[in-house]
């Protein structure tokens, strides 16, 4: 969240507005009372568009701050992208600065170039993709060679190319240096300042902060790991981790208008096969309710927990387990499935199993003995699962 | 000829004494790969049992460092089975010792580690990370792929996914379409060898007649591949597949690289690129053998 | 032909609006160097008066960035007059903009900055730092050398020192031995272009008949030069001079690189290396013209 | 000095023995009294070989420490390399560790390779050049690519190659990582741990520390600049800086047996010409008392101060000023010399001026008008200076 991003900004020397992170209305009011001035109360939420959703308020004194803080704490902010909304649990109370100009600066990974790319725009406070579309001349990019790292000339080149007002020029190299340090040191997929404000008094300040960390790099910074769990986490990811899967090995899909209802649960071994399984279901006229990559091992316990996780979605009317025996032998997987579905503590839905690859014969035999009759191909399995979800026997 | 790997490639295993490392060492040896030793710091001078593939295989030397291994064996290739926090170091070590090709199996290496590795180890080809490795069927396998599905032949295969590769290769093999080399390039955002790098190698391989490109959502590697095919591969038919076409935006699906961010990495963009390059995209893996055969017939 | 620099080299000046930068810009223009513009951040769009050498020279464009300068002028060479804390950045900027050769005049750049610069900007030749630059007499001068002492001819000259170069070149010119190119490689411990790099270029230059290597105490660049001459320059006579032969150990003499540390960087070692390579070493600069002429006569 | 090097070691996480830097005998005794145990009193001096010179003592209690501390403070340590000796002004009081093994590790710049080189030896506590000569197998080197930086494998490779005892292996990568961080961050020409001790209890500790900083990089670390001036500075360098010359633009040479006495002062413009001038004097049978590079400008004030600096050496019987007019015009330099030597506040010694290069004619005319008759060549000037120093008129 913003207040966390700003804490990182301060660690690398990027100026941020004076302020405090308040976790209660009382704290908010007390701070404003103790610090005369004009303050902005900014709801700390993960979602974008909090301003339009009514999550940002202004107060010039404690009397004005009290009703606003009372209103914001506990408020559920909603907009089109976040129809469920997100509850406000804390505020960042920040000095209201006099804005002379607003710019944009970010660093992200360019996968194709295999390099970090700095993006700078003179149109701050706006969505950068929109600016790129309508005012490409206001945007400038620089691809950093990771062997060289950030150098001050890059900031000069970007500032001139993006036509930043002269007031930015002196502070800009140091700000980008901090941004790059943060990007590399904390393993960020994205670090973004939007807007980067030039104040009426000539200071350059990061007014908003956005930091997206790379899950794979988080182990290097245990303190940030704690932060990550601080906000409302992705429920799918939390559920996957809870049963021992990788964070992104499970994803639940919302129904979408114009598409078949998401009624088929899926489990596959391998991310590619998992995606292929979803696609095959769509090709067969159905809708996959989820993606679940059970990985290489597929022990009985994990199969069972995965099955339960998928069927905890009440929309799921049928299940398609798609296994390509590779390293893992088909007979082992079959044993896992039989063991997993033996008990009464699973919600039974019509089940299609596809099992092929290494030791598939042995596996199919084990499944048959337990009363499961696996199909041979992915296409066949997808078609059967769609039919079952639609009520076929 | 195949690409990147053949019968003569001398392969070492970094992390050979680990559970995974030893298991796959034995499998690779059984396939006929010329594994010449392994590296585990502190276990130099000992030996591991690589199985009964050959007398040498049953008594493989372990070295303390990659340099020692290269000095003693003349190794050209390495396969890396070390946990994410130590994987970048393993790649730097391989590069420093003069290894020509490194397969990084490890899943979960921080993208920022890889940014620096790929920028500074350019004299070494890296396959992966987070990949199943590569196989030149009938010659050698350096990876964790199930050897049974592959057959020697003249189709090149490149894929971001492991299991989808097996799925597709299985169909190719059943259809009588053997493979020259199959490369699993890995599912991470930053990988050492891209589709384009592989296409370039296949373009120059007289033993490869046609190529299957198995992509997925996320990134723009498929778009780059399509552009390369259009410009440089007029004489080798290519067929593509894209996994995750039914995926919604913003969800990361198993692979760290498989995510549609905003309007970036969408299947529509990839389909359009392949269409513009005249590359047919199979809707289902099962369509691939027929598409390949009809294309090969056209070029014959 | 000359090496590194000729009449067609398009040169920009980084730090052109500074006192030093402007002074030497005017001198270089007066010599005939093709200076096409300069760079001073924040002064882009303005012009400086480069003197009366030509109409263009009197109105030289200033750019905000090297990239702008290269885009507008097609510059191939740059000369850097910026203070030590900003010099590495200036070199990175020149490299990024695609400059082929950079002369770094600046004295006092931290050695650690240069370690990283030379490791990561390999596509650009760096002369210096802490050097007087280079001149291809009669063609162009990119540096701060006094133009009067040079004469066009067929002797190549390489030196770690500025003033000793002038001393020696003055004698060569008076003796009728003009120069193809004179390179001041700089007196710092870490420099971009070494004696060997220059010798390699002179070896391939048909307009250079003989070479003077003016070394000094410290480091091992002279020893490397001697070895290179022995191996690769059988057909171009070389004569050497070593400055500081009377210096005691452990004293740093003017140049950051001119110091004998322990048994390293001694004149004895350098003399022995040149002797082993069959390269005569002059005891006094005044002996150099005669040594050259007798060697040239032997080779004729 | 050692205590400063160890402060840097601690900043980068390299373990050092417990202890205190004491600047008086009273502090030393008080520390030992307050901290029971076995302590080493190590004289903090710049010179090497302090142990053999009697600068290191051991004390098990305050009573033992008192006479030793009293002895060391103010003691002048001497040895062959430092006949003048160096006064002890402070002690490092350090825990005496039980030594199981001693190793050596350093990082320095390899000029030819243009890379930092790590040198590791299993023969700690000894001079590394001696070890290299007699036990080359005990030494191992690794050249670091600055684009890649230090990586843990380098430490493993070095430890195995230099045959360090296994007890070092675990701690070694972290110690070398710290050493490299220090080397790059503080711009060191040399960072050295000798010995790197493996203690009886299995810890790996830097028992001695040596750090040589690059003068050119010191501006990045003002705090270290202060440290540098803390010890007995090089007097030549201090004198040069005091009159506005670069730190290494002046050096005074001691007389050496078997060589001509150092009776001729030299001033030249340019380091190369300065060295050449010394050499020319030696070739002419004399001895240069100093090296002085006056640089490109040569204003009258600097010429005067340089002249005074050189002639402050009572050995100087004649002066050779050797100028090659380059960028600086000969007439300007001549004016500077005339102006500089006009007053009575300079010690007049027989003077030889050589002036050539740009505007030499004009310059010679100016000098002639002031009664100076410059020579044309360096050889001529050197010969004349030697003759004058030897009493010729």
PDB file of N, CA and C in Angstrom, chain C residues 23 27 85 108-113 115 144 146 149 160-161 163-164 166-167 170 190-192 216 219-220 243-246 248 251-255 257-258 284-286, chain D residues 109 111-112 114-116 146-147 183-184 187-188 214 216-217 219-220 236 248-249 251-253 256 269-273 275 278-279 282-283 291 324 326-327 354 356 378-379:
ATOM      1  N   UNK C  23      38.074  26.733 -24.303  1.00  0.00           N
ATOM      2  CA  UNK C  23      39.438  27.095 -24.703  1.00  0.00           C
ATOM      3  C   UNK C  23      39.995  26.044 -25.671  1.00  0.00           C
ATOM      4  N   UNK C  27      41.039  25.758 -29.809  1.00  0.00           N
ATOM      5  CA  UNK C  27      42.355  25.302 -30.273  1.00  0.00           C
ATOM      6  C   UNK C  27      42.222  24.128 -31.242  1.00  0.00           C
ATOM      7  N   UNK C  85      33.972  13.900 -10.261  1.00  0.00           N
ATOM      8  CA  UNK C  85      32.774  13.201  -9.776  1.00  0.00           C
ATOM      9  C   UNK C  85      31.752  12.920 -10.885  1.00  0.00           C
ATOM     10  N   UNK C 108      41.984  12.696 -11.887  1.00  0.00           N
ATOM     11  CA  UNK C 108      41.426  12.512 -10.552  1.00  0.00           C
ATOM     12  C   UNK C 108      40.168  11.678 -10.492  1.00  0.00           C
ATOM     13  N   UNK C 109      39.845  10.958 -11.574  1.00  0.00           N
ATOM     14  CA  UNK C 109      38.685  10.063 -11.521  1.00  0.00           C
ATOM     15  C   UNK C 109      39.038   8.875 -10.634  1.00  0.00           C
ATOM     16  N   UNK C 110      38.162   8.521  -9.674  1.00  0.00           N
ATOM     17  CA  UNK C 110      38.466   7.370  -8.820  1.00  0.00           C
ATOM     18  C   UNK C 110      38.715   6.111  -9.651  1.00  0.00           C
ATOM     19  N   UNK C 111      39.738   5.361  -9.270  1.00  0.00           N
ATOM     20  CA  UNK C 111      40.081   4.141 -10.008  1.00  0.00           C
ATOM     21  C   UNK C 111      38.905   3.166 -10.042  1.00  0.00           C
ATOM     22  N   UNK C 112      38.113   3.141  -8.964  1.00  0.00           N
ATOM     23  CA  UNK C 112      36.995   2.199  -8.911  1.00  0.00           C
ATOM     24  C   UNK C 112      35.899   2.574  -9.888  1.00  0.00           C
ATOM     25  N   UNK C 113      35.726   3.878 -10.144  1.00  0.00           N
ATOM     26  CA  UNK C 113      34.789   4.288 -11.190  1.00  0.00           C
ATOM     27  C   UNK C 113      35.260   3.736 -12.528  1.00  0.00           C
ATOM     28  N   UNK C 115      37.252   1.171 -13.116  1.00  0.00           N
ATOM     29  CA  UNK C 115      37.149  -0.289 -13.174  1.00  0.00           C
ATOM     30  C   UNK C 115      35.800  -0.690 -13.753  1.00  0.00           C
ATOM     31  N   UNK C 144      44.555  18.160 -25.524  1.00  0.00           N
ATOM     32  CA  UNK C 144      45.024  19.454 -25.031  1.00  0.00           C
ATOM     33  C   UNK C 144      46.496  19.637 -25.355  1.00  0.00           C
ATOM     34  N   UNK C 146      49.935  20.761 -27.244  1.00  0.00           N
ATOM     35  CA  UNK C 146      50.335  21.961 -27.979  1.00  0.00           C
ATOM     36  C   UNK C 146      50.560  21.574 -29.435  1.00  0.00           C
ATOM     37  N   UNK C 149      54.248  21.458 -31.906  1.00  0.00           N
ATOM     38  CA  UNK C 149      55.385  20.548 -31.955  1.00  0.00           C
ATOM     39  C   UNK C 149      55.205  19.398 -32.942  1.00  0.00           C
ATOM     40  N   UNK C 160      52.605   7.533 -21.778  1.00  0.00           N
ATOM     41  CA  UNK C 160      51.829   7.683 -20.545  1.00  0.00           C
ATOM     42  C   UNK C 160      51.897   9.116 -20.034  1.00  0.00           C
ATOM     43  N   UNK C 161      52.757   9.940 -20.608  1.00  0.00           N
ATOM     44  CA  UNK C 161      52.958  11.295 -20.098  1.00  0.00           C
ATOM     45  C   UNK C 161      52.676  12.328 -21.179  1.00  0.00           C
ATOM     46  N   UNK C 163      53.816  15.930 -21.075  1.00  0.00           N
ATOM     47  CA  UNK C 163      54.963  16.795 -21.360  1.00  0.00           C
ATOM     48  C   UNK C 163      56.153  16.038 -21.934  1.00  0.00           C
ATOM     49  N   UNK C 164      56.338  14.781 -21.503  1.00  0.00           N
ATOM     50  CA  UNK C 164      57.429  14.006 -22.097  1.00  0.00           C
ATOM     51  C   UNK C 164      57.150  13.728 -23.572  1.00  0.00           C
ATOM     52  N   UNK C 166      55.605  15.812 -25.590  1.00  0.00           N
ATOM     53  CA  UNK C 166      55.948  17.035 -26.321  1.00  0.00           C
ATOM     54  C   UNK C 166      57.461  17.110 -26.497  1.00  0.00           C
ATOM     55  N   UNK C 167      58.172  16.795 -25.390  1.00  0.00           N
ATOM     56  CA  UNK C 167      59.634  16.823 -25.410  1.00  0.00           C
ATOM     57  C   UNK C 167      60.165  15.920 -26.533  1.00  0.00           C
ATOM     58  N   UNK C 170      58.908  16.920 -30.154  1.00  0.00           N
ATOM     59  CA  UNK C 170      59.632  18.106 -30.603  1.00  0.00           C
ATOM     60  C   UNK C 170      60.956  17.684 -31.254  1.00  0.00           C
ATOM     61  N   UNK C 190      44.140   2.805 -13.904  1.00  0.00           N
ATOM     62  CA  UNK C 190      43.186   2.121 -14.779  1.00  0.00           C
ATOM     63  C   UNK C 190      42.872   3.031 -15.964  1.00  0.00           C
ATOM     64  N   UNK C 191      43.330   2.635 -17.134  1.00  0.00           N
ATOM     65  CA  UNK C 191      43.089   3.429 -18.336  1.00  0.00           C
ATOM     66  C   UNK C 191      42.385   2.578 -19.374  1.00  0.00           C
ATOM     67  N   UNK C 192      41.700   3.261 -20.290  1.00  0.00           N
ATOM     68  CA  UNK C 192      40.889   2.541 -21.271  1.00  0.00           C
ATOM     69  C   UNK C 192      41.703   1.874 -22.351  1.00  0.00           C
ATOM     70  N   UNK C 216      56.745   4.800 -18.266  1.00  0.00           N
ATOM     71  CA  UNK C 216      57.282   5.347 -17.029  1.00  0.00           C
ATOM     72  C   UNK C 216      57.177   4.261 -15.969  1.00  0.00           C
ATOM     73  N   UNK C 219      53.156  -0.059 -12.572  1.00  0.00           N
ATOM     74  CA  UNK C 219      52.357  -0.943 -13.398  1.00  0.00           C
ATOM     75  C   UNK C 219      53.201  -1.891 -14.240  1.00  0.00           C
ATOM     76  N   UNK C 220      52.574  -2.510 -15.237  1.00  0.00           N
ATOM     77  CA  UNK C 220      53.297  -3.456 -16.081  1.00  0.00           C
ATOM     78  C   UNK C 220      52.946  -3.271 -17.549  1.00  0.00           C
ATOM     79  N   UNK C 243      60.353   6.917 -18.265  1.00  0.00           N
ATOM     80  CA  UNK C 243      60.498   8.064 -17.379  1.00  0.00           C
ATOM     81  C   UNK C 243      60.527   7.622 -15.930  1.00  0.00           C
ATOM     82  N   UNK C 244      61.308   8.303 -15.104  1.00  0.00           N
ATOM     83  CA  UNK C 244      61.338   8.016 -13.678  1.00  0.00           C
ATOM     84  C   UNK C 244      62.288   6.909 -13.280  1.00  0.00           C
ATOM     85  N   UNK C 245      63.274   6.618 -14.135  1.00  0.00           N
ATOM     86  CA  UNK C 245      64.203   5.534 -13.819  1.00  0.00           C
ATOM     87  C   UNK C 245      65.020   5.829 -12.574  1.00  0.00           C
ATOM     88  N   UNK C 246      65.157   7.108 -12.227  1.00  0.00           N
ATOM     89  CA  UNK C 246      65.933   7.449 -11.032  1.00  0.00           C
ATOM     90  C   UNK C 246      65.057   7.596  -9.792  1.00  0.00           C
ATOM     91  N   UNK C 248      62.935   6.745  -6.450  1.00  0.00           N
ATOM     92  CA  UNK C 248      62.984   5.740  -5.389  1.00  0.00           C
ATOM     93  C   UNK C 248      61.647   5.002  -5.281  1.00  0.00           C
ATOM     94  N   UNK C 251      57.286   6.155  -3.826  1.00  0.00           N
ATOM     95  CA  UNK C 251      56.873   7.554  -3.979  1.00  0.00           C
ATOM     96  C   UNK C 251      55.994   7.665  -5.227  1.00  0.00           C
ATOM     97  N   UNK C 252      54.847   8.275  -5.072  1.00  0.00           N
ATOM     98  CA  UNK C 252      53.947   8.477  -6.192  1.00  0.00           C
ATOM     99  C   UNK C 252      54.315   9.802  -6.849  1.00  0.00           C
ATOM    100  N   UNK C 253      54.708   9.758  -8.123  1.00  0.00           N
ATOM    101  CA  UNK C 253      55.259  10.952  -8.762  1.00  0.00           C
ATOM    102  C   UNK C 253      54.285  11.570  -9.764  1.00  0.00           C
ATOM    103  N   UNK C 254      53.455  12.471  -9.287  1.00  0.00           N
ATOM    104  CA  UNK C 254      52.579  13.224 -10.178  1.00  0.00           C
ATOM    105  C   UNK C 254      51.434  12.392 -10.722  1.00  0.00           C
ATOM    106  N   UNK C 255      51.722  11.392 -11.511  1.00  0.00           N
ATOM    107  CA  UNK C 255      50.691  10.502 -12.025  1.00  0.00           C
ATOM    108  C   UNK C 255      50.263   9.507 -10.950  1.00  0.00           C
ATOM    109  N   UNK C 257      49.408   6.676 -11.381  1.00  0.00           N
ATOM    110  CA  UNK C 257      49.913   5.338 -11.710  1.00  0.00           C
ATOM    111  C   UNK C 257      51.409   5.198 -11.600  1.00  0.00           C
ATOM    112  N   UNK C 258      52.123   6.319 -11.403  1.00  0.00           N
ATOM    113  CA  UNK C 258      53.585   6.264 -11.436  1.00  0.00           C
ATOM    114  C   UNK C 258      54.154   6.008 -10.056  1.00  0.00           C
ATOM    115  N   UNK C 284      68.193   8.919 -22.733  1.00  0.00           N
ATOM    116  CA  UNK C 284      67.713  10.299 -22.728  1.00  0.00           C
ATOM    117  C   UNK C 284      66.761  10.475 -23.907  1.00  0.00           C
ATOM    118  N   UNK C 285      65.754  11.329 -23.762  1.00  0.00           N
ATOM    119  CA  UNK C 285      64.856  11.592 -24.900  1.00  0.00           C
ATOM    120  C   UNK C 285      65.633  12.000 -26.143  1.00  0.00           C
ATOM    121  N   UNK C 286      66.735  12.699 -25.947  1.00  0.00           N
ATOM    122  CA  UNK C 286      67.488  13.230 -27.094  1.00  0.00           C
ATOM    123  C   UNK C 286      68.083  12.127 -27.970  1.00  0.00           C
TER     124      UNK C 286
ATOM    125  N   UNK D 109      43.770  -3.883  -6.717  1.00  0.00           N
ATOM    126  CA  UNK D 109      43.491  -3.651  -8.145  1.00  0.00           C
ATOM    127  C   UNK D 109      44.604  -4.261  -8.974  1.00  0.00           C
ATOM    128  N   UNK D 111      46.177  -3.789 -12.212  1.00  0.00           N
ATOM    129  CA  UNK D 111      46.153  -2.759 -13.248  1.00  0.00           C
ATOM    130  C   UNK D 111      46.124  -3.348 -14.643  1.00  0.00           C
ATOM    131  N   UNK D 112      46.901  -4.396 -14.866  1.00  0.00           N
ATOM    132  CA  UNK D 112      46.980  -4.970 -16.210  1.00  0.00           C
ATOM    133  C   UNK D 112      45.659  -5.611 -16.603  1.00  0.00           C
ATOM    134  N   UNK D 114      42.841  -4.815 -15.328  1.00  0.00           N
ATOM    135  CA  UNK D 114      41.789  -3.817 -15.102  1.00  0.00           C
ATOM    136  C   UNK D 114      40.647  -4.401 -14.273  1.00  0.00           C
ATOM    137  N   UNK D 115      41.023  -5.212 -13.300  1.00  0.00           N
ATOM    138  CA  UNK D 115      40.009  -5.855 -12.468  1.00  0.00           C
ATOM    139  C   UNK D 115      40.490  -5.915 -11.024  1.00  0.00           C
ATOM    140  N   UNK D 116      39.535  -5.962 -10.085  1.00  0.00           N
ATOM    141  CA  UNK D 116      39.926  -6.269  -8.713  1.00  0.00           C
ATOM    142  C   UNK D 116      40.358  -7.730  -8.647  1.00  0.00           C
ATOM    143  N   UNK D 146      34.048  -6.567 -12.665  1.00  0.00           N
ATOM    144  CA  UNK D 146      33.298  -5.541 -11.923  1.00  0.00           C
ATOM    145  C   UNK D 146      31.835  -5.453 -12.359  1.00  0.00           C
ATOM    146  N   UNK D 147      31.522  -5.931 -13.556  1.00  0.00           N
ATOM    147  CA  UNK D 147      30.121  -5.915 -13.983  1.00  0.00           C
ATOM    148  C   UNK D 147      29.316  -6.953 -13.207  1.00  0.00           C
ATOM    149  N   UNK D 183      35.838  -2.687  -0.430  1.00  0.00           N
ATOM    150  CA  UNK D 183      36.803  -2.332  -1.478  1.00  0.00           C
ATOM    151  C   UNK D 183      36.162  -1.380  -2.490  1.00  0.00           C
ATOM    152  N   UNK D 184      34.951  -1.701  -2.930  1.00  0.00           N
ATOM    153  CA  UNK D 184      34.305  -0.889  -3.953  1.00  0.00           C
ATOM    154  C   UNK D 184      33.677   0.362  -3.355  1.00  0.00           C
ATOM    155  N   UNK D 187      36.310   2.731  -2.172  1.00  0.00           N
ATOM    156  CA  UNK D 187      37.367   3.023  -3.129  1.00  0.00           C
ATOM    157  C   UNK D 187      38.743   2.728  -2.576  1.00  0.00           C
ATOM    158  N   UNK D 188      38.969   1.472  -2.205  1.00  0.00           N
ATOM    159  CA  UNK D 188      40.255   1.106  -1.608  1.00  0.00           C
ATOM    160  C   UNK D 188      41.211   0.574  -2.667  1.00  0.00           C
ATOM    161  N   UNK D 214      41.954   5.039  -2.060  1.00  0.00           N
ATOM    162  CA  UNK D 214      42.327   5.784  -3.261  1.00  0.00           C
ATOM    163  C   UNK D 214      42.079   7.271  -3.014  1.00  0.00           C
ATOM    164  N   UNK D 216      41.796   9.616  -4.988  1.00  0.00           N
ATOM    165  CA  UNK D 216      40.818  10.192  -5.914  1.00  0.00           C
ATOM    166  C   UNK D 216      39.374   9.904  -5.513  1.00  0.00           C
ATOM    167  N   UNK D 217      39.174   8.855  -4.710  1.00  0.00           N
ATOM    168  CA  UNK D 217      37.807   8.491  -4.361  1.00  0.00           C
ATOM    169  C   UNK D 217      37.381   9.003  -2.999  1.00  0.00           C
ATOM    170  N   UNK D 219      36.711  11.787  -1.808  1.00  0.00           N
ATOM    171  CA  UNK D 219      35.673  12.822  -1.702  1.00  0.00           C
ATOM    172  C   UNK D 219      34.289  12.235  -1.464  1.00  0.00           C
ATOM    173  N   UNK D 220      34.121  10.954  -1.815  1.00  0.00           N
ATOM    174  CA  UNK D 220      32.807  10.337  -1.631  1.00  0.00           C
ATOM    175  C   UNK D 220      32.547  10.009  -0.160  1.00  0.00           C
ATOM    176  N   UNK D 236      55.736  15.280   2.626  1.00  0.00           N
ATOM    177  CA  UNK D 236      55.842  15.825   1.278  1.00  0.00           C
ATOM    178  C   UNK D 236      54.467  16.212   0.754  1.00  0.00           C
ATOM    179  N   UNK D 248      50.371  14.432  -4.813  1.00  0.00           N
ATOM    180  CA  UNK D 248      51.565  13.692  -5.214  1.00  0.00           C
ATOM    181  C   UNK D 248      52.399  14.462  -6.237  1.00  0.00           C
ATOM    182  N   UNK D 249      52.215  15.777  -6.274  1.00  0.00           N
ATOM    183  CA  UNK D 249      53.000  16.578  -7.218  1.00  0.00           C
ATOM    184  C   UNK D 249      54.376  16.956  -6.664  1.00  0.00           C
ATOM    185  N   UNK D 251      57.656  15.325  -4.188  1.00  0.00           N
ATOM    186  CA  UNK D 251      58.238  14.256  -3.385  1.00  0.00           C
ATOM    187  C   UNK D 251      59.695  14.587  -3.158  1.00  0.00           C
ATOM    188  N   UNK D 252      60.148  14.408  -1.897  1.00  0.00           N
ATOM    189  CA  UNK D 252      61.540  14.673  -1.551  1.00  0.00           C
ATOM    190  C   UNK D 252      62.244  13.330  -1.466  1.00  0.00           C
ATOM    191  N   UNK D 253      63.473  13.255  -1.978  1.00  0.00           N
ATOM    192  CA  UNK D 253      64.167  11.978  -1.999  1.00  0.00           C
ATOM    193  C   UNK D 253      65.287  11.949  -0.970  1.00  0.00           C
ATOM    194  N   UNK D 256      70.949   8.238  -0.853  1.00  0.00           N
ATOM    195  CA  UNK D 256      71.154   6.790  -0.835  1.00  0.00           C
ATOM    196  C   UNK D 256      72.619   6.501  -1.047  1.00  0.00           C
ATOM    197  N   UNK D 269      57.106  21.321 -15.514  1.00  0.00           N
ATOM    198  CA  UNK D 269      55.655  21.338 -15.745  1.00  0.00           C
ATOM    199  C   UNK D 269      55.252  20.006 -16.360  1.00  0.00           C
ATOM    200  N   UNK D 270      54.511  19.224 -15.620  1.00  0.00           N
ATOM    201  CA  UNK D 270      54.101  17.900 -16.086  1.00  0.00           C
ATOM    202  C   UNK D 270      54.843  16.811 -15.330  1.00  0.00           C
ATOM    203  N   UNK D 271      54.091  15.727 -15.022  1.00  0.00           N
ATOM    204  CA  UNK D 271      54.686  14.635 -14.254  1.00  0.00           C
ATOM    205  C   UNK D 271      55.772  13.935 -15.057  1.00  0.00           C
ATOM    206  N   UNK D 272      55.512  13.696 -16.344  1.00  0.00           N
ATOM    207  CA  UNK D 272      56.484  12.993 -17.179  1.00  0.00           C
ATOM    208  C   UNK D 272      57.772  13.789 -17.299  1.00  0.00           C
ATOM    209  N   UNK D 273      57.636  15.088 -17.546  1.00  0.00           N
ATOM    210  CA  UNK D 273      58.826  15.926 -17.687  1.00  0.00           C
ATOM    211  C   UNK D 273      59.560  16.017 -16.349  1.00  0.00           C
ATOM    212  N   UNK D 275      59.720  13.658 -14.058  1.00  0.00           N
ATOM    213  CA  UNK D 275      60.503  12.425 -13.918  1.00  0.00           C
ATOM    214  C   UNK D 275      61.696  12.455 -14.860  1.00  0.00           C
ATOM    215  N   UNK D 278      64.542  14.540 -13.380  1.00  0.00           N
ATOM    216  CA  UNK D 278      65.308  13.788 -12.389  1.00  0.00           C
ATOM    217  C   UNK D 278      66.287  12.842 -13.072  1.00  0.00           C
ATOM    218  N   UNK D 279      65.756  12.125 -14.071  1.00  0.00           N
ATOM    219  CA  UNK D 279      66.571  11.141 -14.776  1.00  0.00           C
ATOM    220  C   UNK D 279      67.750  11.830 -15.474  1.00  0.00           C
ATOM    221  N   UNK D 282      70.454  12.639 -13.090  1.00  0.00           N
ATOM    222  CA  UNK D 282      71.227  11.443 -12.751  1.00  0.00           C
ATOM    223  C   UNK D 282      72.180  11.085 -13.898  1.00  0.00           C
ATOM    224  N   UNK D 283      71.676  11.155 -15.120  1.00  0.00           N
ATOM    225  CA  UNK D 283      72.507  10.859 -16.287  1.00  0.00           C
ATOM    226  C   UNK D 283      73.714  11.789 -16.347  1.00  0.00           C
ATOM    227  N   UNK D 291      61.161  15.687  -6.639  1.00  0.00           N
ATOM    228  CA  UNK D 291      60.306  15.737  -7.830  1.00  0.00           C
ATOM    229  C   UNK D 291      59.289  16.821  -7.553  1.00  0.00           C
ATOM    230  N   UNK D 324      58.501  23.001 -20.579  1.00  0.00           N
ATOM    231  CA  UNK D 324      58.194  22.822 -21.986  1.00  0.00           C
ATOM    232  C   UNK D 324      56.902  23.577 -22.251  1.00  0.00           C
ATOM    233  N   UNK D 326      53.719  24.430 -23.522  1.00  0.00           N
ATOM    234  CA  UNK D 326      52.740  23.702 -24.329  1.00  0.00           C
ATOM    235  C   UNK D 326      51.520  24.569 -24.448  1.00  0.00           C
ATOM    236  N   UNK D 327      50.480  24.158 -23.730  1.00  0.00           N
ATOM    237  CA  UNK D 327      49.286  24.986 -23.647  1.00  0.00           C
ATOM    238  C   UNK D 327      49.674  26.336 -23.048  1.00  0.00           C
ATOM    239  N   UNK D 354      65.431  26.037 -18.179  1.00  0.00           N
ATOM    240  CA  UNK D 354      65.326  25.585 -19.554  1.00  0.00           C
ATOM    241  C   UNK D 354      63.924  25.921 -19.986  1.00  0.00           C
ATOM    242  N   UNK D 356      61.465  25.928 -23.471  1.00  0.00           N
ATOM    243  CA  UNK D 356      61.281  25.686 -24.906  1.00  0.00           C
ATOM    244  C   UNK D 356      59.791  25.512 -25.177  1.00  0.00           C
ATOM    245  N   UNK D 378      67.143  19.943 -22.301  1.00  0.00           N
ATOM    246  CA  UNK D 378      67.102  19.329 -20.981  1.00  0.00           C
ATOM    247  C   UNK D 378      68.486  18.801 -20.599  1.00  0.00           C
ATOM    248  N   UNK D 379      69.168  18.145 -21.557  1.00  0.00           N
ATOM    249  CA  UNK D 379      70.505  17.617 -21.276  1.00  0.00           C
ATOM    250  C   UNK D 379      71.456  18.728 -20.833  1.00  0.00           C
TER     251      UNK D 379
END
